[in-house]
mmCIF file of C-alpha atoms and ligand atoms in Angstrom:
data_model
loop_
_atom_site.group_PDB
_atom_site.id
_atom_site.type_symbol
_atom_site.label_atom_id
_atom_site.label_comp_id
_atom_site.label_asym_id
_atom_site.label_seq_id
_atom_site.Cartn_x
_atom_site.Cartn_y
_atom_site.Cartn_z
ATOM 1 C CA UNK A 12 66.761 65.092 60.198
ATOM 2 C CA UNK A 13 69.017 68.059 60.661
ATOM 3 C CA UNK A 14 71.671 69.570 58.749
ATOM 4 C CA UNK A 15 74.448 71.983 59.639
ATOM 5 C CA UNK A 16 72.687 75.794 59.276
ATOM 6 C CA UNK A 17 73.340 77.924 56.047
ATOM 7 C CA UNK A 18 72.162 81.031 54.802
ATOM 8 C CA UNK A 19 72.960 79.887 51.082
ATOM 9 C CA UNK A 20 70.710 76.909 51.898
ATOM 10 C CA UNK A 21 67.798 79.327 53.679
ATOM 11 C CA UNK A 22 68.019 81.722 50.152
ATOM 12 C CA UNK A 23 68.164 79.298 48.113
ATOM 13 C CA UNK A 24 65.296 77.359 49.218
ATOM 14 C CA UNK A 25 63.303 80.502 49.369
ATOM 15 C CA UNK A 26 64.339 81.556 45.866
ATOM 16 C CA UNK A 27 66.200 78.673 44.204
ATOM 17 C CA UNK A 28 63.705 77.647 41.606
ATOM 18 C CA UNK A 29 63.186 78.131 37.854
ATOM 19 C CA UNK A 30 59.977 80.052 37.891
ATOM 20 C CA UNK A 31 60.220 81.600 41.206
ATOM 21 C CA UNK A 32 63.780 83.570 39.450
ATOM 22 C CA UNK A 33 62.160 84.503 36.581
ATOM 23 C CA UNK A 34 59.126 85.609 38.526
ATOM 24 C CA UNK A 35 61.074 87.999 41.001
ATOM 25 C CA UNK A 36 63.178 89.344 37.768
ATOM 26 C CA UNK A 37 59.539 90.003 36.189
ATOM 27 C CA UNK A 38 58.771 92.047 39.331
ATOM 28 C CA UNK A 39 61.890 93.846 39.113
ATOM 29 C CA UNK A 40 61.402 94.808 35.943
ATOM 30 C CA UNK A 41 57.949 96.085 36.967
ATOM 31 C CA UNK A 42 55.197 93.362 36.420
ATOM 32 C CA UNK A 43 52.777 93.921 39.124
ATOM 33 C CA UNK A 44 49.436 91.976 37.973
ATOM 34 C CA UNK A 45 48.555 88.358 37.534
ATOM 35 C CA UNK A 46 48.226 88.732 33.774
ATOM 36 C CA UNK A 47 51.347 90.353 33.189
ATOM 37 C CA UNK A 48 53.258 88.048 34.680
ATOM 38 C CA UNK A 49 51.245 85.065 32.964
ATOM 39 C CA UNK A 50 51.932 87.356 29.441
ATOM 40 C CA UNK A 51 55.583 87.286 30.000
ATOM 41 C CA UNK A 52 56.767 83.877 31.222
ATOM 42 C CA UNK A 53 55.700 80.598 29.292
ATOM 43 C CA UNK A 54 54.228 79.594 33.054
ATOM 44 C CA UNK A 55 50.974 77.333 33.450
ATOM 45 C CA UNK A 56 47.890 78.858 35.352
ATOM 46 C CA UNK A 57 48.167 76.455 37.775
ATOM 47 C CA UNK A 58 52.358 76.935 38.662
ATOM 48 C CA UNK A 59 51.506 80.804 38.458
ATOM 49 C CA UNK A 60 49.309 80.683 41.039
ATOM 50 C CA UNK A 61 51.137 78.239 43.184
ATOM 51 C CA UNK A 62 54.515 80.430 42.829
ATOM 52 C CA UNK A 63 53.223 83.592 43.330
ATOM 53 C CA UNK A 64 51.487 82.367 46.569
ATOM 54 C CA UNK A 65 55.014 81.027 47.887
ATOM 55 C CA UNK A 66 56.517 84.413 47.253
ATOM 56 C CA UNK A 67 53.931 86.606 49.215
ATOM 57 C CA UNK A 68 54.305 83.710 51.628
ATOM 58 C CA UNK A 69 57.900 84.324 51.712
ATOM 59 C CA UNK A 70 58.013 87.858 52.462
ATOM 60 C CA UNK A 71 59.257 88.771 49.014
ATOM 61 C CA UNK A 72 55.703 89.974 47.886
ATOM 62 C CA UNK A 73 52.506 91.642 49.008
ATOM 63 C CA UNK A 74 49.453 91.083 47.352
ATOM 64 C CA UNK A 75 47.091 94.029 47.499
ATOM 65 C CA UNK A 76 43.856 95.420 45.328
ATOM 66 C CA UNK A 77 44.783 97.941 42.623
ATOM 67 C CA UNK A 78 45.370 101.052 44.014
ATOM 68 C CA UNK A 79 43.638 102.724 42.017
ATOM 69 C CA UNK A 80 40.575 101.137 40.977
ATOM 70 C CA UNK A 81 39.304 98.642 44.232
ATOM 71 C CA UNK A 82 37.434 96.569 41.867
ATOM 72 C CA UNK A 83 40.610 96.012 39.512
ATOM 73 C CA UNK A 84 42.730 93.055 39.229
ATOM 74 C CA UNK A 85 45.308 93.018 42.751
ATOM 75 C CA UNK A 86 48.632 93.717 42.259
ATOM 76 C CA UNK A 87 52.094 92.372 43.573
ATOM 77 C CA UNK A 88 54.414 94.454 45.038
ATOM 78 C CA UNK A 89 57.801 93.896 45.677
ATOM 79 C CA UNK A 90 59.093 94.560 49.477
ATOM 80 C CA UNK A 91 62.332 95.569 50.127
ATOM 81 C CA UNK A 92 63.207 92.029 50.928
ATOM 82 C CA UNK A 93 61.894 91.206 47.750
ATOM 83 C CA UNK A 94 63.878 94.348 46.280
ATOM 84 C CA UNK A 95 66.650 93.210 47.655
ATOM 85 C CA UNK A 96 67.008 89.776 45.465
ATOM 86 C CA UNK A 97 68.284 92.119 42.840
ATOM 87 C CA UNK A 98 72.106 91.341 43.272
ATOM 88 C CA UNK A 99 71.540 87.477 43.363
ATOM 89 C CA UNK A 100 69.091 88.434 40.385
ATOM 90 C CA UNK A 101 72.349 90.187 38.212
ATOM 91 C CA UNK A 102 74.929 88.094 39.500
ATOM 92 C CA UNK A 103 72.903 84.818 37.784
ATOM 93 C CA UNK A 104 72.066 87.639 34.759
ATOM 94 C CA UNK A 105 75.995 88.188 34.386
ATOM 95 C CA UNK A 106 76.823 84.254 34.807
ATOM 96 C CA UNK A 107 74.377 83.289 32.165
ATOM 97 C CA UNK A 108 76.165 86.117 29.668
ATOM 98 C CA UNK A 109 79.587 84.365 30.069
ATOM 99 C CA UNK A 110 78.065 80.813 30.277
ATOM 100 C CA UNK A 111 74.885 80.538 28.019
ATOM 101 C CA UNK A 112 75.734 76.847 27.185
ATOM 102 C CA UNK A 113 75.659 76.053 30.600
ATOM 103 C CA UNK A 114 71.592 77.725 31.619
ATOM 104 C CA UNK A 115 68.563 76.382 30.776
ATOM 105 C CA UNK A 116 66.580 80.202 31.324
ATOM 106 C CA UNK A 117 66.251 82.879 28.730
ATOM 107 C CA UNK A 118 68.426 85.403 30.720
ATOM 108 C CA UNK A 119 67.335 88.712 29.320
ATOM 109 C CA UNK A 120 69.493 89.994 26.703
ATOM 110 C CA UNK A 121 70.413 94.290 27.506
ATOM 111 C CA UNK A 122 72.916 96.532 29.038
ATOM 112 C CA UNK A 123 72.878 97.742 32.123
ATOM 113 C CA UNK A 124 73.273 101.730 32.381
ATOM 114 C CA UNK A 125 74.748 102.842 36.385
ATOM 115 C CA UNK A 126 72.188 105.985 36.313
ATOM 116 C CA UNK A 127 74.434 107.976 38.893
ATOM 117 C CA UNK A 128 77.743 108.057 36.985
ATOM 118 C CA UNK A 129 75.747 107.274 33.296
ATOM 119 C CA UNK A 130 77.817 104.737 31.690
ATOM 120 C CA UNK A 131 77.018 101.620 30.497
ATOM 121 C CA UNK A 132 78.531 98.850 33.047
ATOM 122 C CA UNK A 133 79.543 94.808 33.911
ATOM 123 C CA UNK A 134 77.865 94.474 37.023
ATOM 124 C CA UNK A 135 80.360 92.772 39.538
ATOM 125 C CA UNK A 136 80.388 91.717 43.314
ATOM 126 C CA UNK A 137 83.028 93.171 44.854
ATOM 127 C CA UNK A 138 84.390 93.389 48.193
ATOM 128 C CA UNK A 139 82.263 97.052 50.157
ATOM 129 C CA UNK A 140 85.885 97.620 51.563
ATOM 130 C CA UNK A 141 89.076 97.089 49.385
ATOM 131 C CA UNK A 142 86.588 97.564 46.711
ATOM 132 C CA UNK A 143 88.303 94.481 44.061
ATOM 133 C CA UNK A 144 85.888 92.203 42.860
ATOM 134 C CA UNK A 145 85.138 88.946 44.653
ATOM 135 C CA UNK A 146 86.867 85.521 43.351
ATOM 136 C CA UNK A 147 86.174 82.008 45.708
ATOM 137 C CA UNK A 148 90.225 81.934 46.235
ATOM 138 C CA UNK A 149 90.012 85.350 47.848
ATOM 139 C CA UNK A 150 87.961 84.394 50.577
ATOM 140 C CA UNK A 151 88.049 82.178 53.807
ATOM 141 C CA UNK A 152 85.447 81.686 55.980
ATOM 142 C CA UNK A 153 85.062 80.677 59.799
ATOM 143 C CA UNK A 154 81.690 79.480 61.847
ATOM 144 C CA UNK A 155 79.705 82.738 63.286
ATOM 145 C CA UNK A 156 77.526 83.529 65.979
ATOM 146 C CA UNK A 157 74.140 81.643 64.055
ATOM 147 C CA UNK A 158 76.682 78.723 63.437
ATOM 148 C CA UNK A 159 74.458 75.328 64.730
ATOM 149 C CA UNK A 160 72.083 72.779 63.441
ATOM 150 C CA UNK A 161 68.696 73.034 62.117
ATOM 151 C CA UNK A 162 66.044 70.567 60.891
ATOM 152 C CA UNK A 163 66.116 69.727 56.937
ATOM 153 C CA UNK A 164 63.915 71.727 54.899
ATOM 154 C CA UNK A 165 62.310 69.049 51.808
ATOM 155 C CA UNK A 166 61.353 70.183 49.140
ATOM 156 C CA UNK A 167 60.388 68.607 45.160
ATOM 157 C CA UNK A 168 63.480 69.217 43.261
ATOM 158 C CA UNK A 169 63.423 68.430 39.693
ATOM 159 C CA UNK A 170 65.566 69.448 36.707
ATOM 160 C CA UNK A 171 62.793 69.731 34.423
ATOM 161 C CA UNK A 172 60.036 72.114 34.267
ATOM 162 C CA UNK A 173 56.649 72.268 32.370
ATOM 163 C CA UNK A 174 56.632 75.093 30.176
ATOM 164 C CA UNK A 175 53.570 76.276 28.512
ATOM 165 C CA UNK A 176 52.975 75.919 24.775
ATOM 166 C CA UNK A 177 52.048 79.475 23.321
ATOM 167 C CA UNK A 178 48.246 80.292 23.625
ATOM 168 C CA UNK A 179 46.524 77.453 24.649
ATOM 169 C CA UNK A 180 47.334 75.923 28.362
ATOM 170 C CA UNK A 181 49.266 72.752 26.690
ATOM 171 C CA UNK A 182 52.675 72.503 28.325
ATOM 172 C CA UNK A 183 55.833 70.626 27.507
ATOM 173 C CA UNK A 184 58.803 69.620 29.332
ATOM 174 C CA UNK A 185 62.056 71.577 29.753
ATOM 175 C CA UNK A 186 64.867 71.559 31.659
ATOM 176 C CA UNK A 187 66.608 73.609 33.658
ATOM 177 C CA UNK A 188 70.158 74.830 34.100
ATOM 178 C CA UNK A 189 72.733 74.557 36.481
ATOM 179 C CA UNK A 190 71.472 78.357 38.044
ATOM 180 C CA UNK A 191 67.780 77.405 38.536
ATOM 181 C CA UNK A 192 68.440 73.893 39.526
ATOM 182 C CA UNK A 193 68.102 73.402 43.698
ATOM 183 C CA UNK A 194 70.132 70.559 43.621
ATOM 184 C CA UNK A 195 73.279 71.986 41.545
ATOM 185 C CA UNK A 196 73.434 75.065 43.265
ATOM 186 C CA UNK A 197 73.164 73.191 46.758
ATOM 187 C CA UNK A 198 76.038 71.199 45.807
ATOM 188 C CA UNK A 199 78.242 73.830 44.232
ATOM 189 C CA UNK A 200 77.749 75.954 47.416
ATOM 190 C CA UNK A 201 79.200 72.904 49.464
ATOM 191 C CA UNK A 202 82.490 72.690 47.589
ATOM 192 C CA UNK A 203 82.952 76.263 48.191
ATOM 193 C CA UNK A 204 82.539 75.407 51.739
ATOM 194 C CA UNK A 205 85.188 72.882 51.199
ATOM 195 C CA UNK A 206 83.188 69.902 51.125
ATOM 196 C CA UNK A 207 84.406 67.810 48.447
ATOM 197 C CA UNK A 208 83.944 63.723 48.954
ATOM 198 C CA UNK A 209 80.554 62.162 48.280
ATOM 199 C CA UNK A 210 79.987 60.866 51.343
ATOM 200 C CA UNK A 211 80.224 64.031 53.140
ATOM 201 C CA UNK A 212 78.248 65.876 50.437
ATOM 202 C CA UNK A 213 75.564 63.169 51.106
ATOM 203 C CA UNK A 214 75.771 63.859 54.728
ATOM 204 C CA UNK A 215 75.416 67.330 54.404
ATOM 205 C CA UNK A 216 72.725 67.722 51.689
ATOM 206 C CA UNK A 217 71.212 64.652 52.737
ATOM 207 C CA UNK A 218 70.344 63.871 49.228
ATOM 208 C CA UNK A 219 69.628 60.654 48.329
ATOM 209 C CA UNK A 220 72.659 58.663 46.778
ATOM 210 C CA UNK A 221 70.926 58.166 43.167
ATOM 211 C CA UNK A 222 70.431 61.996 43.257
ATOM 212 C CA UNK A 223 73.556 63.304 44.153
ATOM 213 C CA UNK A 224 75.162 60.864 41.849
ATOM 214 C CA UNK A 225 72.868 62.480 38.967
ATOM 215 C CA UNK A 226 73.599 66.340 39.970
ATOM 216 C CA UNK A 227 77.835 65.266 39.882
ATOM 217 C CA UNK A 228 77.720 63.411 37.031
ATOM 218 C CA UNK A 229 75.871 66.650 35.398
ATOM 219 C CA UNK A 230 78.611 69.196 37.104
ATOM 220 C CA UNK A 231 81.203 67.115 35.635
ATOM 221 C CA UNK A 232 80.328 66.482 32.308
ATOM 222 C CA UNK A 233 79.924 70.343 32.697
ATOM 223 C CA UNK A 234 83.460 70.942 33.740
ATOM 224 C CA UNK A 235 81.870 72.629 36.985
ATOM 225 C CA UNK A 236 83.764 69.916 38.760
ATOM 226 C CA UNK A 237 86.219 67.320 38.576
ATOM 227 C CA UNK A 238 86.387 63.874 39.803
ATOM 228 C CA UNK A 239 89.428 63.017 41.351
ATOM 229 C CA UNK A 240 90.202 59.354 43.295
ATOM 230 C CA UNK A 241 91.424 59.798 46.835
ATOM 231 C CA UNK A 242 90.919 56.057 47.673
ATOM 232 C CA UNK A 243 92.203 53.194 45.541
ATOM 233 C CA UNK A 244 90.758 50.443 47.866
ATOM 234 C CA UNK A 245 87.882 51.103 48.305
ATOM 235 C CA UNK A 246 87.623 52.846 45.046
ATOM 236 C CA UNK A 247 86.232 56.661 46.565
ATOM 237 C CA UNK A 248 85.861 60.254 44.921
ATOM 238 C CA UNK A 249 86.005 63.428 46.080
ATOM 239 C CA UNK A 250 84.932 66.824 43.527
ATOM 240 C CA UNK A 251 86.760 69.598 43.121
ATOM 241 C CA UNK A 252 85.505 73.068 41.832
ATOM 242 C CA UNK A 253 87.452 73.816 38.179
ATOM 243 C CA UNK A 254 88.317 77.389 37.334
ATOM 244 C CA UNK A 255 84.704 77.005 34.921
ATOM 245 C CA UNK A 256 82.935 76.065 38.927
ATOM 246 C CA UNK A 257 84.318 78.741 40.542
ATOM 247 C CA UNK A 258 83.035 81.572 38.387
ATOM 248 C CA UNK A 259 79.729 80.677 40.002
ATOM 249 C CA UNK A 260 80.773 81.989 43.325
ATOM 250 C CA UNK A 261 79.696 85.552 43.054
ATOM 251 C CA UNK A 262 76.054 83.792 42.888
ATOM 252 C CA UNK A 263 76.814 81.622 45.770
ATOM 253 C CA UNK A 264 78.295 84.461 47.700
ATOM 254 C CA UNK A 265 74.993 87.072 46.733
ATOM 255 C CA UNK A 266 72.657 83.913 48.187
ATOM 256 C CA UNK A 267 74.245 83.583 51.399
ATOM 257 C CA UNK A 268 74.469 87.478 52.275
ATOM 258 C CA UNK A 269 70.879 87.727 50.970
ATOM 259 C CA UNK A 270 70.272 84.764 53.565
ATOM 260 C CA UNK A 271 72.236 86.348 56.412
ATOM 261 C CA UNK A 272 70.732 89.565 55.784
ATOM 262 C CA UNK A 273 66.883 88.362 55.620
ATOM 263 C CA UNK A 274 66.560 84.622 56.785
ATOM 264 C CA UNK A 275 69.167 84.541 59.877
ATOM 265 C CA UNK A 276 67.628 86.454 62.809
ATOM 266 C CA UNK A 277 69.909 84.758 65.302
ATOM 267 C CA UNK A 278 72.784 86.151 63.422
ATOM 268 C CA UNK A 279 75.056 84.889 60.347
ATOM 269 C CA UNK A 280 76.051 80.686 60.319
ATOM 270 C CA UNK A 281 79.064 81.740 58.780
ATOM 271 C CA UNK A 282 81.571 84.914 58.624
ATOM 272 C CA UNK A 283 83.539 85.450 55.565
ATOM 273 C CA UNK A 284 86.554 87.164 55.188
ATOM 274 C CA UNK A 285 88.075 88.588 52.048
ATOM 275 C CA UNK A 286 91.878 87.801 52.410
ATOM 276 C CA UNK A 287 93.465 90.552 49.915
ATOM 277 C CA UNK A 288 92.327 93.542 52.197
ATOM 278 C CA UNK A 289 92.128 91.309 55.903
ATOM 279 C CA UNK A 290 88.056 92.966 55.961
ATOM 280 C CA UNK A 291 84.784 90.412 57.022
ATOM 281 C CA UNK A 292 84.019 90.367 53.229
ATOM 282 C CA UNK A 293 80.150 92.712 52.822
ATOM 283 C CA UNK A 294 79.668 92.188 48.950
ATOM 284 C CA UNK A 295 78.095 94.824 46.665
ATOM 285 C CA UNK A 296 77.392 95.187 42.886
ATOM 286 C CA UNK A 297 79.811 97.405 41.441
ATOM 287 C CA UNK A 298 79.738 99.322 38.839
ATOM 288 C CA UNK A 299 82.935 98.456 36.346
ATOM 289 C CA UNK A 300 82.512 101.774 34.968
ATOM 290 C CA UNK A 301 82.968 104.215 37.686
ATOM 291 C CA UNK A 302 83.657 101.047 40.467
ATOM 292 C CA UNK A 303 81.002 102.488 43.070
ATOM 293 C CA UNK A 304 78.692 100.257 44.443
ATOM 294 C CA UNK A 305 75.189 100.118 42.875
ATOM 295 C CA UNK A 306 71.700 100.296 44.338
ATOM 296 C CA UNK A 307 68.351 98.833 42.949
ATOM 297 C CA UNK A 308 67.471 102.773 42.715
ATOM 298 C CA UNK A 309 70.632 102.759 40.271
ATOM 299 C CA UNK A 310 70.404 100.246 38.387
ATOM 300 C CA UNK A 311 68.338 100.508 34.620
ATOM 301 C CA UNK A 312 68.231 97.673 32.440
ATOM 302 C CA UNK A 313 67.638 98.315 28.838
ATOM 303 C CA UNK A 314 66.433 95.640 26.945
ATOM 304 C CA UNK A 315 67.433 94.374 23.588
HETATM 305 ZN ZN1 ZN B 25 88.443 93.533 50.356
HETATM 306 ZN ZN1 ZN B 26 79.032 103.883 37.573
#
């Protein structure tokens, strides 16, 4: 089966998963060893292992004996691919501090301090050119030179997650939020696209029809969408991002240039363009204090 190509799709099936988030914001925030990650995250021996395989795997990763001590425990270091996650990273950070109702992950509670200008700071995506922040009715896209079809990548998608029990390896059930759910995220990123009827949604996530009836009904009792009748006879739907849905887009938007950038060698699927300045739309985090853009180098996170 194939499916139109996406670089939100390629990130988000590289990253898009409860533990594999809070794994590469561990690593960001410096864990390096097995046991520190284990320490930090209420994560099972057994999904550890498994997660931190896909992310060497993926490129985000290296695994490598202690530098300093050859018989010490390896260590996982972060590439700059892996480095780079850090906008999608914030921009789900920020989304969780405006939505916590909505998010089923302990976003860290902290301030972020922009070391070059020293002020404390809203991280924001904003447009590299005009330099105004980045709202989904700013921006229109058009197919680009990657635009095609590629085969359907499958993988287990489930809203909840076991979560270990403290100390011993006993694990209950969670579940996740909109942010860390593949599905959700899938589906919010194609009604930006301006995909809206379930049909076509079906056709283009090629979820099954149980499924994507599950992941609306969530987004709508969420107010992330709304359900609106196009069709009287038959009786047929189409979902439309609310004001609430589109305040996800700067996470949508950070997944598909992390995509373009990393996962699209034969060039971008699709070209955005930011309408208020007429620029292709290149999105950075800006700082809302002295509105420069912010490198990973930059950017300190003090937590509560
Ligand atoms: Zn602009
Ligand atoms: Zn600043």
């Amino acid at each position: 089966m194939s499916t139109a190509k996406s670089s939100t799709f390629r990130a988000i099936n590289l990253i898009g998963d409860y533990w594999l988030l809070l794994l590469m914001r561990e690593a960001l925030l410096g864990a390096t060893r097995y046991n520190e990650f284990y320490k930090r995250l209420a994560i099972t021996h057994a999904t550890l292992s498994d997660r931190l395989k896909r992310l060497v795997e993926g490129g985000l990763l290296t695994k490598s004996a202690n530098a300093d001590n050859t018989n010490g425990p390896e260590e996982y270091r972060l590439t700059d691919m892996g480095r780079n996650c850090y906008v999608v990273l914030t921009m789900i950070r920020q989304w969780h501090q405006r939505h916590p109702d909505l998010s089923g992950v302990e976003w860290l509670q902290g301030t972020f301090v922009h070391s070059e200008c020293g002020h404390a700071f809203e991280p924001r995506l904003a447009c590299a050119t005009c330099g105004a922040e980045v709202h989904a009715d700013d921006v229109s896209s058009k197919p680009g030179p990657g635009a095609g079809i590629e085969p359907v990548v499958t993988m287990p998608v489930q809203r909840q997650v076991k979560v270990r029990k403290t100390g011993a390896e006993r694990s209950i059930s969670g579940t996740v939020g909109i942010e860390s759910d593949r599905w959700s995220i899938m589906i919010m990123a194609a009604c930006f696209s301006g995909i809206s009827r379930f049909g076509d949604l079906r056709e283009r996530l090629l979820m099954s029809p149980h499924t994507l009836s599950n992941r609306l009904s969530l987004l709508t009792s969420q107010k992330m969408l709304t359900k609106r009748a196009y069709s009287s006879t038959p009786k047929r739907y189409e979902y439309v991002l609310t004001a609430k849905g589109k305040d996800i887009y700067p996470i949508v938007a950070s997944l598909m240039q992390y995509g373009d950038r990393w996962l699209s060698s034969d060039g971008p699927p699709m070209l955005l363009q930011h309408n208020p300045c007429g620029s292709s739309l290149s999105a950075v985090l800006q700082c809302s204090a002295c509105m420069s853009p912010v490198g990973l180098e930059h950017l300190v996170f003090g937590i509560q």
